[in-house]
mmCIF file of C-alpha atoms in Angstrom:
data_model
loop_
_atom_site.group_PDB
_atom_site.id
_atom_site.type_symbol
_atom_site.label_atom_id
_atom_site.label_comp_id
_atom_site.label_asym_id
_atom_site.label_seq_id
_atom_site.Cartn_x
_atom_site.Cartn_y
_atom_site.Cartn_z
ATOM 1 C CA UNK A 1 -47.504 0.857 -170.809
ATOM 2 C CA UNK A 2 -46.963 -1.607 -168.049
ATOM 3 C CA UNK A 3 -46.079 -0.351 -164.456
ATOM 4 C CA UNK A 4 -43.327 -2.967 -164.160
ATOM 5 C CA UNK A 5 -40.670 -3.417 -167.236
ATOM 6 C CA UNK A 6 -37.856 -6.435 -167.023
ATOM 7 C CA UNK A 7 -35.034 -6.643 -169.020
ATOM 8 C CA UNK A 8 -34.235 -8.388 -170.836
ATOM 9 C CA UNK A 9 -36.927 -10.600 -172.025
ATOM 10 C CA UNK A 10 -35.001 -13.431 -173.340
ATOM 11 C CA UNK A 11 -31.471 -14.759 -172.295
ATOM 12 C CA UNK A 12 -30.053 -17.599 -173.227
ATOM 13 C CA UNK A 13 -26.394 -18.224 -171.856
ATOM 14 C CA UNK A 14 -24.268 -21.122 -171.177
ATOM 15 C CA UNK A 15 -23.483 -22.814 -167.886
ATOM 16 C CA UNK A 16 -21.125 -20.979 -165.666
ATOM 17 C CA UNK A 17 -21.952 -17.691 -166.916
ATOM 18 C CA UNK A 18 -22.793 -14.569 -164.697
ATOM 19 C CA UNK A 19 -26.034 -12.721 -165.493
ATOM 20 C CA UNK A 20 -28.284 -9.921 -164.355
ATOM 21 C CA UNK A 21 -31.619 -9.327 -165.079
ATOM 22 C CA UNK A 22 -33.667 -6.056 -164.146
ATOM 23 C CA UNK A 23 -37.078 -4.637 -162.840
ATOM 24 C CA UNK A 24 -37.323 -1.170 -163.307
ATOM 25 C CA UNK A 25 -40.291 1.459 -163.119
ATOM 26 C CA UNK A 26 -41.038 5.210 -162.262
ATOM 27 C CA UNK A 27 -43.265 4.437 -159.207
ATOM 28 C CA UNK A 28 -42.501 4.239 -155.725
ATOM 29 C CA UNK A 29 -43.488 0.648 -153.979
ATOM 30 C CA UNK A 30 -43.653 -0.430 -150.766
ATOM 31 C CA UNK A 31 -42.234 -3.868 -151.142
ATOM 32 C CA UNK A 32 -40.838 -6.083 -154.144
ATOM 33 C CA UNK A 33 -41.010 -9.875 -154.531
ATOM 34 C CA UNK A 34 -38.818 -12.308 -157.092
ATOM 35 C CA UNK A 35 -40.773 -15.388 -158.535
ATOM 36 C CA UNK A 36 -39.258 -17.988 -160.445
ATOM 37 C CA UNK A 37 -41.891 -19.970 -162.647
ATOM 38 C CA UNK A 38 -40.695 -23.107 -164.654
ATOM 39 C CA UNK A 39 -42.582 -24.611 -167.308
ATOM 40 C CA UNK A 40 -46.226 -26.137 -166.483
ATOM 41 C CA UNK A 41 -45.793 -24.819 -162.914
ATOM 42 C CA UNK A 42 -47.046 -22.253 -160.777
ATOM 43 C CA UNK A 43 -44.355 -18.927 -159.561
ATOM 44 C CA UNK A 44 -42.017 -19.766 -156.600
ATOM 45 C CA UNK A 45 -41.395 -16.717 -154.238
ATOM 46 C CA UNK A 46 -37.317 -16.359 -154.026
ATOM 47 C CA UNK A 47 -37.240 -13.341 -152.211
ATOM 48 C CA UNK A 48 -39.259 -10.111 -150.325
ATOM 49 C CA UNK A 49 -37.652 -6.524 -150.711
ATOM 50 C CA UNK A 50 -38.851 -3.900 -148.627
ATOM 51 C CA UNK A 51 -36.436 -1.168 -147.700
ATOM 52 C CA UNK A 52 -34.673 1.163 -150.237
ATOM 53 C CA UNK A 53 -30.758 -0.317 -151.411
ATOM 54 C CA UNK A 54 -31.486 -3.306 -149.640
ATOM 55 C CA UNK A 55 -29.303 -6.368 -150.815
ATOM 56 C CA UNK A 56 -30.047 -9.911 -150.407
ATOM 57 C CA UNK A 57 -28.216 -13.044 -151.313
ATOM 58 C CA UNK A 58 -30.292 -16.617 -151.839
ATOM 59 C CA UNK A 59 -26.549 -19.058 -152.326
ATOM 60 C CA UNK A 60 -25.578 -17.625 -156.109
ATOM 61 C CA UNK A 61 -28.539 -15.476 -156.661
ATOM 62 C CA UNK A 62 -27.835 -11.694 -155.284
ATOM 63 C CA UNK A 63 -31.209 -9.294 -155.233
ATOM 64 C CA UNK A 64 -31.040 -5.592 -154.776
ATOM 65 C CA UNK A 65 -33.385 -3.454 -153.918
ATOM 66 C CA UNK A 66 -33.019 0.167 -155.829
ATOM 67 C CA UNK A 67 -32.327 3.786 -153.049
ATOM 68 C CA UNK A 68 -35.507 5.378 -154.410
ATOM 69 C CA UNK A 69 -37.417 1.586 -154.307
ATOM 70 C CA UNK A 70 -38.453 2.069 -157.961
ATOM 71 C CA UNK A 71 -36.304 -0.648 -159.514
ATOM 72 C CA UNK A 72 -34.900 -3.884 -158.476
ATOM 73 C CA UNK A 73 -31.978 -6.286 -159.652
ATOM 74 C CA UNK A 74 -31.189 -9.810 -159.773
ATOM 75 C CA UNK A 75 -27.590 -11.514 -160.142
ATOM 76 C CA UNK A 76 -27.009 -14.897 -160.518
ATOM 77 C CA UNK A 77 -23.761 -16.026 -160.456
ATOM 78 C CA UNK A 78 -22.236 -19.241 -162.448
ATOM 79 C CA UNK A 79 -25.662 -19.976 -163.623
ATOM 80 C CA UNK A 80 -26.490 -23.809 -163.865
ATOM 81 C CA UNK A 81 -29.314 -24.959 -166.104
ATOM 82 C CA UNK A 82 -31.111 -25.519 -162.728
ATOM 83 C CA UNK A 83 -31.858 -21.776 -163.002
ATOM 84 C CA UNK A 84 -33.786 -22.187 -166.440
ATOM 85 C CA UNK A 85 -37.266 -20.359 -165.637
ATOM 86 C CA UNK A 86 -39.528 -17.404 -165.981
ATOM 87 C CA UNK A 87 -38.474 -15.200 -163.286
ATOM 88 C CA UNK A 88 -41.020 -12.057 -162.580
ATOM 89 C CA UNK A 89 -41.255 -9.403 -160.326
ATOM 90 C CA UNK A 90 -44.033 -8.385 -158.276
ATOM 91 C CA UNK A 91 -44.746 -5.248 -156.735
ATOM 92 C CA UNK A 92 -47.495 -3.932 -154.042
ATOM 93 C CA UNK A 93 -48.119 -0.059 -154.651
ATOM 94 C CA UNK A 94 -49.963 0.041 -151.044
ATOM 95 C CA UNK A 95 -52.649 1.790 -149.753
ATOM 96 C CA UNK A 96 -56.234 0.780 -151.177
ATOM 97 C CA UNK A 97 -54.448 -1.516 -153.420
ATOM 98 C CA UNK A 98 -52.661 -3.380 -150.934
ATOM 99 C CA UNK A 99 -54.116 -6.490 -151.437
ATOM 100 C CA UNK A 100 -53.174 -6.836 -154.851
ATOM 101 C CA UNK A 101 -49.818 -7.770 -156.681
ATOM 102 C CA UNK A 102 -48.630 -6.458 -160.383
ATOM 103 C CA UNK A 103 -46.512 -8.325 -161.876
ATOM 104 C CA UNK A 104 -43.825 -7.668 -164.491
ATOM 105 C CA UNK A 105 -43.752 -9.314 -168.178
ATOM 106 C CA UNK A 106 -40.618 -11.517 -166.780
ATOM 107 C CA UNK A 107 -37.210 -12.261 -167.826
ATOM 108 C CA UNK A 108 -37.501 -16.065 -169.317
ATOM 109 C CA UNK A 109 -33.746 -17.514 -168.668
ATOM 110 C CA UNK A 110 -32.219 -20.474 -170.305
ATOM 111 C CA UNK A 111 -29.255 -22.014 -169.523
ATOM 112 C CA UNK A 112 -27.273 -24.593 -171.849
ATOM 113 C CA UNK A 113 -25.041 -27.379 -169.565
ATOM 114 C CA UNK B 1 -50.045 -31.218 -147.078
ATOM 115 C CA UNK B 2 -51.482 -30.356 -151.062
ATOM 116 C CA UNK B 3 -50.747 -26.895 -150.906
ATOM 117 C CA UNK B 4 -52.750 -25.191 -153.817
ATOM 118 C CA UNK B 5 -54.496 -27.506 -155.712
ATOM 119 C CA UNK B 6 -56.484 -26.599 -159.228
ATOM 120 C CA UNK B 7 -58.950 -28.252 -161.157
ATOM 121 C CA UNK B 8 -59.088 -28.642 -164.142
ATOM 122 C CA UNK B 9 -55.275 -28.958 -165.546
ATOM 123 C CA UNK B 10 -56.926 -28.429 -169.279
ATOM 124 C CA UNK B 11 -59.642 -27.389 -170.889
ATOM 125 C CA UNK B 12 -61.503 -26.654 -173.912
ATOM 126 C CA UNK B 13 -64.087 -24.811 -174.576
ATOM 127 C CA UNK B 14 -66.635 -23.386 -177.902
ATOM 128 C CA UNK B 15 -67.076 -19.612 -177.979
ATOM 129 C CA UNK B 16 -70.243 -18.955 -175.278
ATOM 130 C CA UNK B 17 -69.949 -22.347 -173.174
ATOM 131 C CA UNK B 18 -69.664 -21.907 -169.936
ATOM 132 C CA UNK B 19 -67.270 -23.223 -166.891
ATOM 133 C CA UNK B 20 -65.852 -23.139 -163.417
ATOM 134 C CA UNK B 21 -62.010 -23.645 -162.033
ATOM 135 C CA UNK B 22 -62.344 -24.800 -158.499
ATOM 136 C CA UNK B 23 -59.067 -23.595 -156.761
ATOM 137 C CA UNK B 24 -58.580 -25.385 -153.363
ATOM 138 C CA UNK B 25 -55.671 -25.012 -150.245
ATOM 139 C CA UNK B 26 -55.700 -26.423 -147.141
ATOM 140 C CA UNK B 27 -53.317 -23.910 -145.609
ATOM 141 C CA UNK B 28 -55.864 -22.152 -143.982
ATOM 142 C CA UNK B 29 -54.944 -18.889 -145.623
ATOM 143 C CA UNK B 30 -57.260 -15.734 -145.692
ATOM 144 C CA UNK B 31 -56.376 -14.525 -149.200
ATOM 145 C CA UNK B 32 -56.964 -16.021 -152.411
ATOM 146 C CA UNK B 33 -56.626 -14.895 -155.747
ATOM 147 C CA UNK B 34 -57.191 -15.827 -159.499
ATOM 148 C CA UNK B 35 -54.628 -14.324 -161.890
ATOM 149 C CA UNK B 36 -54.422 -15.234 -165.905
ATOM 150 C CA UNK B 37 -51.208 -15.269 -167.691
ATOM 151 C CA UNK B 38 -50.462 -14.612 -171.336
ATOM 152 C CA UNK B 39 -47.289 -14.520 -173.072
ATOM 153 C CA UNK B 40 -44.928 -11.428 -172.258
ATOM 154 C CA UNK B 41 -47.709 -9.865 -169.700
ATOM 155 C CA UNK B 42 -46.532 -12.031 -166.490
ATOM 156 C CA UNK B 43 -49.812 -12.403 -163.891
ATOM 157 C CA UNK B 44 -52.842 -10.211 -164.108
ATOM 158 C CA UNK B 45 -54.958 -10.688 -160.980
ATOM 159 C CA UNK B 46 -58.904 -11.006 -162.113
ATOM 160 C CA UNK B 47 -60.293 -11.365 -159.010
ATOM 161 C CA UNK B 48 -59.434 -11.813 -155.169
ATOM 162 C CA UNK B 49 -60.202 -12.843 -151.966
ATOM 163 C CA UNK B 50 -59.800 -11.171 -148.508
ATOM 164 C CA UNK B 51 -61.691 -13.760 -146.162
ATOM 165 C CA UNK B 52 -64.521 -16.392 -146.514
ATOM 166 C CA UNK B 53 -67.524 -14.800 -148.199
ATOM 167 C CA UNK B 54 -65.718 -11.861 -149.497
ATOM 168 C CA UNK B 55 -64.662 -11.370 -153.009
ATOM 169 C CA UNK B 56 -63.105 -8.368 -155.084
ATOM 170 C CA UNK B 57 -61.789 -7.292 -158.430
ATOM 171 C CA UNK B 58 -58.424 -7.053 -159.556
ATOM 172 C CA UNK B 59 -57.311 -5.456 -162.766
ATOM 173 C CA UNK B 60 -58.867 -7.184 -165.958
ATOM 174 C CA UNK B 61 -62.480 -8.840 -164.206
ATOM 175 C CA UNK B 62 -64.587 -8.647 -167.161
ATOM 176 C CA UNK B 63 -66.021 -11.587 -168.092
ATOM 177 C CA UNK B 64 -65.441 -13.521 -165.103
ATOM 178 C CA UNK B 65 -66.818 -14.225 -161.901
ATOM 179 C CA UNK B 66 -65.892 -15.252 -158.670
ATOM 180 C CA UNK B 67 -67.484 -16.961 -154.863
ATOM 181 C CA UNK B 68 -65.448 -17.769 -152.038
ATOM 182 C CA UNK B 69 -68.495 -19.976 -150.268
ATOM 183 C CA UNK B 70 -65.605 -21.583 -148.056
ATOM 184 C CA UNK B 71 -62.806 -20.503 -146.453
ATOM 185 C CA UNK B 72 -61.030 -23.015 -148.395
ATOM 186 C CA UNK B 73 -61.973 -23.174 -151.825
ATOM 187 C CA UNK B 74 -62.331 -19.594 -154.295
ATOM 188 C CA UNK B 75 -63.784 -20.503 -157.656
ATOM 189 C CA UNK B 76 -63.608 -18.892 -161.228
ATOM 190 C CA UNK B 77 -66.561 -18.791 -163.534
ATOM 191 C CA UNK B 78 -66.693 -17.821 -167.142
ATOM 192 C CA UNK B 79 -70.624 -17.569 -167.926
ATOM 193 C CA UNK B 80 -69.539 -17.355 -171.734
ATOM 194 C CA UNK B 81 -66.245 -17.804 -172.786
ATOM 195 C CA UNK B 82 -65.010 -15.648 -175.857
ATOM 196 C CA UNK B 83 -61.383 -16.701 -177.090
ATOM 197 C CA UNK B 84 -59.853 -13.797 -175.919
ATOM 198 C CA UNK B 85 -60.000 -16.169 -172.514
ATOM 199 C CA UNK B 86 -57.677 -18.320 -174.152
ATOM 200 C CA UNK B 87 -55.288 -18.109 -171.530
ATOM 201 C CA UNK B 88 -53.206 -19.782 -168.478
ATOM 202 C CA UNK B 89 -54.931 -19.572 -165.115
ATOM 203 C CA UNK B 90 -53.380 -19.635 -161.842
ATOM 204 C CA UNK B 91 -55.193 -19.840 -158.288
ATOM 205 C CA UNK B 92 -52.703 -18.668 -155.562
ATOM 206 C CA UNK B 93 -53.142 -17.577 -151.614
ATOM 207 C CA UNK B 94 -51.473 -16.172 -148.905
ATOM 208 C CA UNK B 95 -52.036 -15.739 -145.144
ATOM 209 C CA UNK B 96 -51.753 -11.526 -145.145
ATOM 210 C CA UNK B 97 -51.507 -8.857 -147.190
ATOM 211 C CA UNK B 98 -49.952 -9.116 -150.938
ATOM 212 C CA UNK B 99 -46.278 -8.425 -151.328
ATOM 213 C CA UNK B 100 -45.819 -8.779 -147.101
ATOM 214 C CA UNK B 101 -46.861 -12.540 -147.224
ATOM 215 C CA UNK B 102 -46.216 -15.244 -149.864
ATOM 216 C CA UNK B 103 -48.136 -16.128 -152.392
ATOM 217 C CA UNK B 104 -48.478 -19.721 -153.163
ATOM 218 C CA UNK B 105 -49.520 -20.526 -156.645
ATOM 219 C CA UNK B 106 -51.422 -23.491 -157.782
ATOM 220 C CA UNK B 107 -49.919 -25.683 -160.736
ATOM 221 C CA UNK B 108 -52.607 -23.835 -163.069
ATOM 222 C CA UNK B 109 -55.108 -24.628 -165.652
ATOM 223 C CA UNK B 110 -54.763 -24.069 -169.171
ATOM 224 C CA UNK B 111 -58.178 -22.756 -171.227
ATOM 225 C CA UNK B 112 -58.753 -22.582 -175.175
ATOM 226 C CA UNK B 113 -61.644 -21.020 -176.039
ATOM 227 C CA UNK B 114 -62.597 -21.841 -179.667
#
């Protein structure tokens, strides 16, 4: 069982469309990151969480940041096939293993113009 | 500035060769880490760095092994690859802790082990 599970997996939608993709878990972390990967490239950091219910908004993309800060959403709105990627979440449990992020399996997004 | 850079982009290996991925920024960050990637598991850190000289292991080491001989540079050893290696591998660093800092990822190297 993995400590991080996104939803879904695979989406394919067409250009314009709104979407939401989720990062959900039982633990408790101490800070959340979005990465968006494309193909043959390394993750991109889109955007640091920290504090429970937290919302923040990157132009169309909207991330929140769950009360308890055990799950985490991202909205993108009128998706453009600019936002075709891989796009995982990362979490940092704290403590002793504060140097080290675990990431989720990822949400891989396409988007047809 | 380069960023993260990775060498090599591919590679391929027999079953018990051996190899090393030289991962090298020149952001001056403290941290450095070496994750692999397989499909539908995201990034699973093998090893990382805290500072030149120091190394530590992340969640799936076996089978690899790591130096950090310069600030600079962290590289990845396999001393006898087995094709469950058979995998993408990403260098990435940061200037503080995980998950309080960015983490900038190299463009990654892709293994077969055969």
């Amino acid at each position: 069982t993995q400590l991080l599970e996104q939803s879904p997996q695979f989406l394919s939608i067409q250009e314009g469309e709104n979407l939401t993709v989720y990062c959900n878990s039982s633990s408790v972390f101490s800070s959340l990151q979005w990465y968006r990967q494309e193909p043959g490239e390394g993750p991109v950091l889109l955007v640091t969480v920290v504090t429970g219910g937290e919302v923040k908004k990157l132009k169309r993309l909207t991330f929140q940041f769950g009360d308890a800060r055990k799950d985490s959403s991202l909205h993108i709105t009128a998706a453009q096939p600019g936002d075709t990627g891989l796009y995982l979440c990362a979490v940092t449990l704290g403590g002793n293993a504060g140097n080290m992020l675990t990431f989720g399996g990822g949400t891989r997004l396409m988007v047809k113009p | 500035n380069a960023g993260v850079t990775q060498t090599p982009k591919f590679r391929v290996l027999k079953t018990g060769q051996s190899m090393t991925l030289l991962c090298a920024q020149d952001m001056n960050h403290e941290y450095m880490y070496w994750y692999r990637q397989d499909p539908g598991m995201g990034l699973r850190l093998i090893h990382y760095s805290v500072g030149e000289g120091t190394t530590a292991k992340g969640e799936v080491p076996d089978g690899y092994n790591v130096s950090r001989l310069k600030k600079q540079n962290f590289l990845l050893g396999l001393e006898s690859a087995a094709p469950s290696q058979t995998s993408v591998y990403f260098c990435a660093s940061s200037y503080g802790l995980a998950g309080a800092y960015e983490q900038f990822f190299g463009p990654g190297t892709r293994l077969t082990v055969l």
